[in-house]
mmCIF file of C-alpha atoms in Angstrom:
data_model
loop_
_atom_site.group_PDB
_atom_site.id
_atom_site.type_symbol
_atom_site.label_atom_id
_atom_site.label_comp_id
_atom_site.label_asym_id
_atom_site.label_seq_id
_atom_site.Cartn_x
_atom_site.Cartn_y
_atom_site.Cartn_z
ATOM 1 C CA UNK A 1 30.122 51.588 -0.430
ATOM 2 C CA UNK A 2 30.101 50.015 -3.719
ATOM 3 C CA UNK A 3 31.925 47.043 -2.757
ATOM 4 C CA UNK A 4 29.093 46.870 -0.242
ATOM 5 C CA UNK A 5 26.126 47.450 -2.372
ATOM 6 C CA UNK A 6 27.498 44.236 -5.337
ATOM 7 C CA UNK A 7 27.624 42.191 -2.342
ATOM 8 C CA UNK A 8 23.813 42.728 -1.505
ATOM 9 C CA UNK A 9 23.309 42.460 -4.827
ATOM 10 C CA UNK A 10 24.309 38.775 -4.761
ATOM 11 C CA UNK A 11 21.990 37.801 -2.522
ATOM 12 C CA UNK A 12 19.553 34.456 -2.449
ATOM 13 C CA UNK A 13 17.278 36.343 -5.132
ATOM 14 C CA UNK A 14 20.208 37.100 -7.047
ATOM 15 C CA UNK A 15 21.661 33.266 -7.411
ATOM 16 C CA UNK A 16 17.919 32.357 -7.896
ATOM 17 C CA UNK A 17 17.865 34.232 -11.110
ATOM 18 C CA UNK A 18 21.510 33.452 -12.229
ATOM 19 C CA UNK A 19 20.621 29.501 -11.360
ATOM 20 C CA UNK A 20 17.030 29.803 -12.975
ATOM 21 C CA UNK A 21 17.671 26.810 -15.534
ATOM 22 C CA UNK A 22 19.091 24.810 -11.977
ATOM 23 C CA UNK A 23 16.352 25.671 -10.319
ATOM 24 C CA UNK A 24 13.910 24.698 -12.464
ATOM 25 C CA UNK A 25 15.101 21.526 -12.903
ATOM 26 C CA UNK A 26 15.255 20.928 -9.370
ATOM 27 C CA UNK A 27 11.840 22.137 -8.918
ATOM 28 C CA UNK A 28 9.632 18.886 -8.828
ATOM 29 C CA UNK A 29 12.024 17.835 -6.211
ATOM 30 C CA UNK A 30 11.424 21.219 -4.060
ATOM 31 C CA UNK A 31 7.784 20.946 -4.230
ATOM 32 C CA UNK A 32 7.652 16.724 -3.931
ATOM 33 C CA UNK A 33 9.653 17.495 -0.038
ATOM 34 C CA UNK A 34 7.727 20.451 0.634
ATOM 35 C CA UNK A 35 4.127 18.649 -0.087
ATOM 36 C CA UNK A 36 5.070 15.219 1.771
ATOM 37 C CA UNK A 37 7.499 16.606 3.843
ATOM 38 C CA UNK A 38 6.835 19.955 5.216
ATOM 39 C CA UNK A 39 3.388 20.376 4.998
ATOM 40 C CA UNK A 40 2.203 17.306 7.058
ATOM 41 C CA UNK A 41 4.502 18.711 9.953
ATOM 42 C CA UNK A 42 1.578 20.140 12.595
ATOM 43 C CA UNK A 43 0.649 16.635 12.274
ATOM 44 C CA UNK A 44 3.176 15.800 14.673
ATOM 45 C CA UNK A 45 0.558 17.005 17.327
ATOM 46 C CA UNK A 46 -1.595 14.015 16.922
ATOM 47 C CA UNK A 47 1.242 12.317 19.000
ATOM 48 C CA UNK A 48 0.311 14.131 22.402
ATOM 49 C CA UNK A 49 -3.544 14.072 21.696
ATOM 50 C CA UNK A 50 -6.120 11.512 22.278
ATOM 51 C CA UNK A 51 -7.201 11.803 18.352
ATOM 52 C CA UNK A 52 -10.767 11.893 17.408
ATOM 53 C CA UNK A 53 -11.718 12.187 13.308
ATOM 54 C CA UNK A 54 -14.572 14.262 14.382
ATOM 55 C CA UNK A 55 -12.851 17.109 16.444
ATOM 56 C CA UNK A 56 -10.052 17.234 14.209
ATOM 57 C CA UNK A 57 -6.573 17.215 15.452
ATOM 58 C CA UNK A 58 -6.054 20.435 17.246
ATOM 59 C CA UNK A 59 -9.594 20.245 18.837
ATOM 60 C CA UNK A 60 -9.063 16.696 20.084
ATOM 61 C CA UNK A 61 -8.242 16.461 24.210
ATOM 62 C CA UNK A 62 -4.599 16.749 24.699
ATOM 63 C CA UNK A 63 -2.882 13.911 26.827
ATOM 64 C CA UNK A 64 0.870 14.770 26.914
ATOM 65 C CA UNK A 65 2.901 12.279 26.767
ATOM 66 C CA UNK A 66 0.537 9.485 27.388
ATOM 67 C CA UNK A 67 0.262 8.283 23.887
ATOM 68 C CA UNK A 68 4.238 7.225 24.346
ATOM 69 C CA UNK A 69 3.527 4.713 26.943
ATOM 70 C CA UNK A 70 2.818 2.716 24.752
ATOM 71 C CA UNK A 71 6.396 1.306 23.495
ATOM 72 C CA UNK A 72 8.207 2.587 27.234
ATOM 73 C CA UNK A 73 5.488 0.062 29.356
ATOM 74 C CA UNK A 74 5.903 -2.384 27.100
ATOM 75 C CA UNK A 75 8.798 -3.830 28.463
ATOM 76 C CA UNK A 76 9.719 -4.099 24.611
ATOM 77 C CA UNK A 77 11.391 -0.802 23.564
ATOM 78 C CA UNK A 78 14.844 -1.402 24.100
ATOM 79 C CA UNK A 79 14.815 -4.903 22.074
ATOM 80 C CA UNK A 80 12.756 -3.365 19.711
ATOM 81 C CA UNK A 81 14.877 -0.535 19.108
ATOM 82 C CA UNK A 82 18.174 -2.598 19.425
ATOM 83 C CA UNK A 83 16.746 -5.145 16.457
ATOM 84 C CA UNK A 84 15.732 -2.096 14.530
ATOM 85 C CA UNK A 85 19.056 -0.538 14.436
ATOM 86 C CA UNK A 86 21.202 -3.848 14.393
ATOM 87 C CA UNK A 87 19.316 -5.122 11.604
ATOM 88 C CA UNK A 88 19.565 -1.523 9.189
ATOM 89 C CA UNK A 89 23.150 -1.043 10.228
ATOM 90 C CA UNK A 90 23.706 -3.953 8.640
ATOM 91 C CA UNK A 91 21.611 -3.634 5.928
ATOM 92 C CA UNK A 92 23.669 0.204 5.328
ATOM 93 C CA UNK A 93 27.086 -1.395 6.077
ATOM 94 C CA UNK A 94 26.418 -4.588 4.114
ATOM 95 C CA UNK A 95 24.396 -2.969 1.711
ATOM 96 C CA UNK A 96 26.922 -0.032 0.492
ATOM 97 C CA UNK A 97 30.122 -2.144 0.277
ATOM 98 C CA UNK A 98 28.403 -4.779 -2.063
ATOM 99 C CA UNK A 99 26.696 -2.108 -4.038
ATOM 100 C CA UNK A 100 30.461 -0.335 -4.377
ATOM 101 C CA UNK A 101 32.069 -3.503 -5.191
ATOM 102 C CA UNK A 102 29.028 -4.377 -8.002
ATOM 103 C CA UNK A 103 29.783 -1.442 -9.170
ATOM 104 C CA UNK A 104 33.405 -1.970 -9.433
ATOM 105 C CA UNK A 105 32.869 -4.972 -11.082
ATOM 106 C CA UNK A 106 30.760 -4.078 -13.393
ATOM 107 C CA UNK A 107 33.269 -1.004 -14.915
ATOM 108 C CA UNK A 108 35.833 -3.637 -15.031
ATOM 109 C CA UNK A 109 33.420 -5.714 -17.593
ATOM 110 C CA UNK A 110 34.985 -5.148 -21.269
ATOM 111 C CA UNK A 111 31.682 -7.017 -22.787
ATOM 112 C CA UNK A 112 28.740 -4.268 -23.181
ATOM 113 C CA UNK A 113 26.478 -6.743 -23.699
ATOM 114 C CA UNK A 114 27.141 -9.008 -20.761
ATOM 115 C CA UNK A 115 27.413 -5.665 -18.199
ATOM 116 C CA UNK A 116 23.547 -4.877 -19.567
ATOM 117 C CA UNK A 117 22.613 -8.284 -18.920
ATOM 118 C CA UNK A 118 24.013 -8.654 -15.359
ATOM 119 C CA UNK A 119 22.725 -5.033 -14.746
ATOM 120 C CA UNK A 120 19.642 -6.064 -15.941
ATOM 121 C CA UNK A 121 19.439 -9.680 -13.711
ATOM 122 C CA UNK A 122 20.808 -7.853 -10.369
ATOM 123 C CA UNK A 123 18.272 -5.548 -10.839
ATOM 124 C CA UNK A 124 14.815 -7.323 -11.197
ATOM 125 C CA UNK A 125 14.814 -8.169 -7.568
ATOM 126 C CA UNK A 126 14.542 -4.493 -6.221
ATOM 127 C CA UNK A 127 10.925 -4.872 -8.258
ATOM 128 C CA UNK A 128 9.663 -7.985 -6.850
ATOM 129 C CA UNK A 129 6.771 -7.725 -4.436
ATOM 130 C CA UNK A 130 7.620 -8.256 -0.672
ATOM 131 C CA UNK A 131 4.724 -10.491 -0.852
ATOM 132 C CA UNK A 132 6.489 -12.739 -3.436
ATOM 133 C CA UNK A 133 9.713 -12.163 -1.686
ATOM 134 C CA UNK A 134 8.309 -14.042 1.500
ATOM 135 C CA UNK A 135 6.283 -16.847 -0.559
ATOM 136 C CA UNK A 136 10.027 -17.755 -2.106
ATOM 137 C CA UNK A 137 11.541 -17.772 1.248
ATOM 138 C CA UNK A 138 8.759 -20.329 2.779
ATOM 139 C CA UNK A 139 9.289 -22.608 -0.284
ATOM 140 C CA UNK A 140 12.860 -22.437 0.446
ATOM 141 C CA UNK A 141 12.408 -23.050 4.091
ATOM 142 C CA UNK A 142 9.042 -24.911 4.480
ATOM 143 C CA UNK A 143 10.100 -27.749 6.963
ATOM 144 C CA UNK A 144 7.375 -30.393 4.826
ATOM 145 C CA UNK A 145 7.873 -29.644 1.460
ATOM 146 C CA UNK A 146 10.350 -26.584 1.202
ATOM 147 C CA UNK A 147 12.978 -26.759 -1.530
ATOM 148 C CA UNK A 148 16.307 -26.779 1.138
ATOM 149 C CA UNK A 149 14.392 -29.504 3.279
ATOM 150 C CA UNK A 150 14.353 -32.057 -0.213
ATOM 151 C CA UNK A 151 17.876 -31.100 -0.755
ATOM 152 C CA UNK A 152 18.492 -32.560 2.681
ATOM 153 C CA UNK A 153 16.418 -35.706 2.474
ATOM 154 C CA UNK A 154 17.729 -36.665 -0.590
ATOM 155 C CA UNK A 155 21.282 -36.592 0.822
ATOM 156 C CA UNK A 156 20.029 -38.774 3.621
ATOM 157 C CA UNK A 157 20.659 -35.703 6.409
ATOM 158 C CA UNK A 158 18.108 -34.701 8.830
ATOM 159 C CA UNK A 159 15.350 -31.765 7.984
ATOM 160 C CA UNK A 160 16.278 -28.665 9.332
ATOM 161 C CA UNK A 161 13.190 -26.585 11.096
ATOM 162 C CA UNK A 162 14.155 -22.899 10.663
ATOM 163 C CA UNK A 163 10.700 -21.432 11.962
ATOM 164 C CA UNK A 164 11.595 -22.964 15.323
ATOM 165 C CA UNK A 165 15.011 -21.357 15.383
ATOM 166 C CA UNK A 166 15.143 -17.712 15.936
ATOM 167 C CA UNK A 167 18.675 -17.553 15.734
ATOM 168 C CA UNK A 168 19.394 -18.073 12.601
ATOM 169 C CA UNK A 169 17.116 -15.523 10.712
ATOM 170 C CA UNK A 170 19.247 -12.650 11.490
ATOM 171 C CA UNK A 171 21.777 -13.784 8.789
ATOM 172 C CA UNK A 172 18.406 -15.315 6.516
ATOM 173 C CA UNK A 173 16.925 -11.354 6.804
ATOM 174 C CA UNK A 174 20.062 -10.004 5.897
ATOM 175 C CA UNK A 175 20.800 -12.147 3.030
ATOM 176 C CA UNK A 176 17.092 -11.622 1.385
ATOM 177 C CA UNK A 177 17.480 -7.762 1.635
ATOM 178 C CA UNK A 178 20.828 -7.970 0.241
ATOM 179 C CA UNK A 179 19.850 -9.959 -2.455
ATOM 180 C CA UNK A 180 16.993 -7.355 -3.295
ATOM 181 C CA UNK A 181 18.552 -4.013 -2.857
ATOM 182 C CA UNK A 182 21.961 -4.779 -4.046
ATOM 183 C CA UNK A 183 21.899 -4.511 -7.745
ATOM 184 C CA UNK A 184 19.219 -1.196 -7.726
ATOM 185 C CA UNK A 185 22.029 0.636 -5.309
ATOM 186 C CA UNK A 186 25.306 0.003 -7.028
ATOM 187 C CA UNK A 187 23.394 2.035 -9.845
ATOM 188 C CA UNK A 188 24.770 5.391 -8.029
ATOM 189 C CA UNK A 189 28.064 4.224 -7.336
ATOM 190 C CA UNK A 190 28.414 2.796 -11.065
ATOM 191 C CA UNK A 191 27.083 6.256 -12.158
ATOM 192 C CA UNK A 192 29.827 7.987 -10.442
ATOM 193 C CA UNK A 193 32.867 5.543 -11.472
ATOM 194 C CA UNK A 194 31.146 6.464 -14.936
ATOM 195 C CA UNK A 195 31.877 10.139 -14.028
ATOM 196 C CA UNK A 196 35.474 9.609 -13.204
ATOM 197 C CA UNK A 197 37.759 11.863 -15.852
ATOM 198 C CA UNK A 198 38.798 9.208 -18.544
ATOM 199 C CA UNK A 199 42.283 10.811 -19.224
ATOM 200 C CA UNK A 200 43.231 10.122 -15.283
ATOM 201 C CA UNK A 201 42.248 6.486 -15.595
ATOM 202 C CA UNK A 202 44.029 6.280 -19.070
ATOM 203 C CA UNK A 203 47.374 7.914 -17.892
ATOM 204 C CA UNK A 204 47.223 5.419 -15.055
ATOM 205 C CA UNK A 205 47.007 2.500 -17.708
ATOM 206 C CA UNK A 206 50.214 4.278 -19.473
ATOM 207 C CA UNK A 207 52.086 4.718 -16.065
ATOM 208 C CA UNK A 208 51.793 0.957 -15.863
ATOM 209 C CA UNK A 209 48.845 0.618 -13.005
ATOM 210 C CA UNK A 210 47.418 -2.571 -13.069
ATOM 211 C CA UNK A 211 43.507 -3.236 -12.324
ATOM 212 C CA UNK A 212 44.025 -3.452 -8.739
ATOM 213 C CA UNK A 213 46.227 -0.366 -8.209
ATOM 214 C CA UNK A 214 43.622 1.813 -10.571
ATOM 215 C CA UNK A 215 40.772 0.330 -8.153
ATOM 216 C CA UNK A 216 42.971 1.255 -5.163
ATOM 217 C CA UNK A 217 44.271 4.842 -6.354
ATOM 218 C CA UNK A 218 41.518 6.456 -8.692
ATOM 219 C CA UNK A 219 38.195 4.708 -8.026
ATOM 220 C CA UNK A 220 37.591 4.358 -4.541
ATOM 221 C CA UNK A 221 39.167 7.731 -3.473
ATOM 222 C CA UNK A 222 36.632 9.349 -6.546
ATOM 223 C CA UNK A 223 33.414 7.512 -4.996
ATOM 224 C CA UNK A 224 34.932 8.380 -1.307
ATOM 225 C CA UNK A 225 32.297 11.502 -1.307
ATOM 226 C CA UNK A 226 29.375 9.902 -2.531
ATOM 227 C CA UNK A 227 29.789 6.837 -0.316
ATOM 228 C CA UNK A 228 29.710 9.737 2.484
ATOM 229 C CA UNK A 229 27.179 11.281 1.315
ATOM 230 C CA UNK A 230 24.933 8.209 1.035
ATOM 231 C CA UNK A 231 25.850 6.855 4.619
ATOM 232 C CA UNK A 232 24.941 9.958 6.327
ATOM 233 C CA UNK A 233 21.702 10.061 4.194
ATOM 234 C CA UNK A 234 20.546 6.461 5.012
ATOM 235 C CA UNK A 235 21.505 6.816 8.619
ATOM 236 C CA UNK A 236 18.388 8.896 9.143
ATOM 237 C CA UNK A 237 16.336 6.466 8.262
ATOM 238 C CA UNK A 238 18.517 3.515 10.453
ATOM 239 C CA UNK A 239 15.367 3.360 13.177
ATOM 240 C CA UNK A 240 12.741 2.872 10.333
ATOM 241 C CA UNK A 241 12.590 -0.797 9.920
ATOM 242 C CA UNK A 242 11.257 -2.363 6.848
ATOM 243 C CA UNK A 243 7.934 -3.619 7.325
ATOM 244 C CA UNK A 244 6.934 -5.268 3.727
ATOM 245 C CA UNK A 245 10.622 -7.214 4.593
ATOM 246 C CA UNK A 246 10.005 -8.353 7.972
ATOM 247 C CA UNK A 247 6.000 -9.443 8.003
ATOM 248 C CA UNK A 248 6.095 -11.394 4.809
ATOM 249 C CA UNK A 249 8.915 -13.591 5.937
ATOM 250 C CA UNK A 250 8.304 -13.899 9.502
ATOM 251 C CA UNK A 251 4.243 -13.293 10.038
ATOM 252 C CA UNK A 252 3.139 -14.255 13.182
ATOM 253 C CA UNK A 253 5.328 -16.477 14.270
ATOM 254 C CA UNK A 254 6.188 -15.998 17.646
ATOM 255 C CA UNK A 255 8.707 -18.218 18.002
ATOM 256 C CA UNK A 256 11.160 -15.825 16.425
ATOM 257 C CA UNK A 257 10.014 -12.384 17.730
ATOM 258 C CA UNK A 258 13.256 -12.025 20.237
ATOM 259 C CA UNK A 259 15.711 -11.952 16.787
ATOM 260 C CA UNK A 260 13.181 -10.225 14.686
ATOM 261 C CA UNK A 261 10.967 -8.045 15.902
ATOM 262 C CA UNK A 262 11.422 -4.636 15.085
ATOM 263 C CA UNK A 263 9.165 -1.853 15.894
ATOM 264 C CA UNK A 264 6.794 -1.847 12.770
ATOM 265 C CA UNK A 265 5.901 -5.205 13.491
ATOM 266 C CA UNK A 266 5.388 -4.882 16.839
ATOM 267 C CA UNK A 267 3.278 -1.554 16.640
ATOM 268 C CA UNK A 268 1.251 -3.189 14.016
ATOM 269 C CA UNK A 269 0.498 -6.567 15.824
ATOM 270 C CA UNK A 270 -0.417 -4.332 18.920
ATOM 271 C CA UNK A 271 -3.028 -1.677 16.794
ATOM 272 C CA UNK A 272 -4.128 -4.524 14.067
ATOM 273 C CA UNK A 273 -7.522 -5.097 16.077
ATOM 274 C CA UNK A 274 -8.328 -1.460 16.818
ATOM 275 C CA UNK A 275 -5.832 1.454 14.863
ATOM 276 C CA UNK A 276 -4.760 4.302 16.959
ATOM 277 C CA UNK A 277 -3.796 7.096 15.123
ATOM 278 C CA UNK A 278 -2.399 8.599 17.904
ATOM 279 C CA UNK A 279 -0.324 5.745 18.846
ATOM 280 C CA UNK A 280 1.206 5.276 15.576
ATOM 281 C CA UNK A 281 2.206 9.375 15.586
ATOM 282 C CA UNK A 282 3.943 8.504 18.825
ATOM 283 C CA UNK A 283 5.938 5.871 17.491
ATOM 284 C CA UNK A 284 6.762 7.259 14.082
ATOM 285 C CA UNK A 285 7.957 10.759 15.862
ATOM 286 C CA UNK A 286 10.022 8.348 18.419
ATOM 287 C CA UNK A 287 11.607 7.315 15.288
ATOM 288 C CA UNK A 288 12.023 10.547 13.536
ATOM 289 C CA UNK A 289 13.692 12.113 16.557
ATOM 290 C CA UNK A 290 16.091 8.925 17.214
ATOM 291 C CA UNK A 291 16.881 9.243 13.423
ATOM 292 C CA UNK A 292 17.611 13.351 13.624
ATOM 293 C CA UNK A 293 19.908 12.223 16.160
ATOM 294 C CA UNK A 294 22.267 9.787 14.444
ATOM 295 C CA UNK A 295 22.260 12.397 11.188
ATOM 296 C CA UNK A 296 23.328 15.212 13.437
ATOM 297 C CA UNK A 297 25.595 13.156 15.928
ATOM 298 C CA UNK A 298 27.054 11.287 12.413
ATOM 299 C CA UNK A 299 27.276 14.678 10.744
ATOM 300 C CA UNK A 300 29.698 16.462 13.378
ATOM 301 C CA UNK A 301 31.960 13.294 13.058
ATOM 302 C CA UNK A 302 32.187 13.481 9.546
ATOM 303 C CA UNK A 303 32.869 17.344 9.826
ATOM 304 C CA UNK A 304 35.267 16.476 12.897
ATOM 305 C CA UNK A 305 37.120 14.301 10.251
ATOM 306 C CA UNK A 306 37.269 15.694 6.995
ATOM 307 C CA UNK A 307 34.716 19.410 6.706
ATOM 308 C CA UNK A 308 34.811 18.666 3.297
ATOM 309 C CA UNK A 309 32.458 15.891 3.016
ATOM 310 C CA UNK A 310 29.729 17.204 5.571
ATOM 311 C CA UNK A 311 26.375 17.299 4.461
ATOM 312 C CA UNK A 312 26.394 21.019 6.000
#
């Protein structure tokens, strides 16, 4: 009975009091999801309504599943969804082994001052304005008077005309997002190669390890969880294209809609002249739902493989 009665003791309430410092310091995160994430919620039901600001959302006439038509008739949602996840797997897979090996690199720099100053240079791009970001592309690209195109001429080749080839902007997309996110997401992985115990890595060093074998042994097996961790986190957000990315460097430029078109772009070009709200609820619980799929399918593999490194 006692036994019994110390293990209702230590109950949720219980580690809520004995955490108390914890939890207060992870309060502003608790009531940041709840607000933006949990309260808007019965929104969801604007998606099978025919929304009207007037009646208000549950008072508006329902329509099923009417408001999805949209992206099935289009003809469109297969590309659309196979650009949207082609182009953030890459970004994820792409993304996450450059921002480990940055990171890498950077804790094998024995200058302080020159790691703060490539820190400081890899990160300024994650703060440049997509708008910019797309005005330095076109300047780079511009078939008349872009910077690549003069390159050319002055080596007596022929001008190249990227905004008539769709096939190539794939690879240009990529590069550009790389290029910005890179240096802001190797901070986590540099953060945690900073947490690695400095007596392992220093017994290595004494045992004779060379760079490459400390790299090999101690590092990546020590960032092995929170490259997990981060995978499974950004796959739930693999069908949410980035819009800022996409419209500032392509526009409306039809010519290279089949390589880049993702479903932002293509919900936005279709509601630009008259916003639906309903519409856009559709789409963005299509994409919540597709994304709760890949966390839970990606979730059960990871806890298939190794139990230790699911999210739950």
């Amino acid at each position: 009975m006692k036994a019994a009665q110390k293990k209702k003791k230590k109950g949720f309430f219980y580690n809520l009091y004995k955490y108390r410092t914890l939890t207060l310091m992870c309060l502003p995160a608790i009531i940041f999801f709840f607000a933006f994430n949990y309260m808007p919620l019965p929104g969801l039901y604007v998606a099978f309504v025919n929304y009207n600001m007037k009646s208000g959302i549950f008072k508006s006439p329902f329509v099923g599943l009417k408001n999805f038509e949209f992206l099935a008739t289009s003809g469109k949602l297969w590309a659309l969804t196979r650009n949207t996840l082609l182009y953030n797997l890459a970004f994820i897979v792409l993304g996450n082994l450059l921002a480990v090996c940055t990171a890498i690199l950077l804790n094998e720099m024995h200058s302080k001052y020159f790691k703060k100053v490539s820190q400081t240079v890899m990160l300024l791009p994650h703060f440049i304005s997509q708008v910019l970001v797309g005005v330095l592309v076109y300047n780079l690209l511009n078939y008349d008077t872009g910077l690549v195109n003069g390159i050319l001429t002055s080596l007596g080749l022929e001008k190249w005309q990227p905004y008539a080839d769709p096939n190539v902007w794939p690879f240009i997309i990529v590069i550009v997002s790389l290029w910005q996110s890179v240096g802001y997401d190797s901070i986590v992985y540099f953060a945690a190669i900073c947490g690695i115990d400095a007596e392992m890595v220093e017994a290595s060093k004494i045992d004779g390890a060379n760079g490459f074998q400390r790299i090999r042994y101690i590092i990546l097996p020590s960032l092995k969880p929170t490259i997990i961790i981060l995978l499974l986190l950004a796959v739930g957000g693999i069908i949410k294209g980035n819009f800022g990315l996409f419209y500032n460097i392509i526009g409306n430029n039809s010519l290279l809609y089949d390589t880049t078109d993702i479903i932002e772009t293509f919900v936005y070009r279709s509601t630009m002249v008259e916003f639906n709200f309903s519409t856009a609820s559709a789409v963005g619980l299509y994409q919540s739902l597709v994304g709760f799929v890949m966390v839970m399918a990606m979730n059960a593999l990871v806890k298939k493989i190794d139990p230790e490194y699911s999210l739950f």
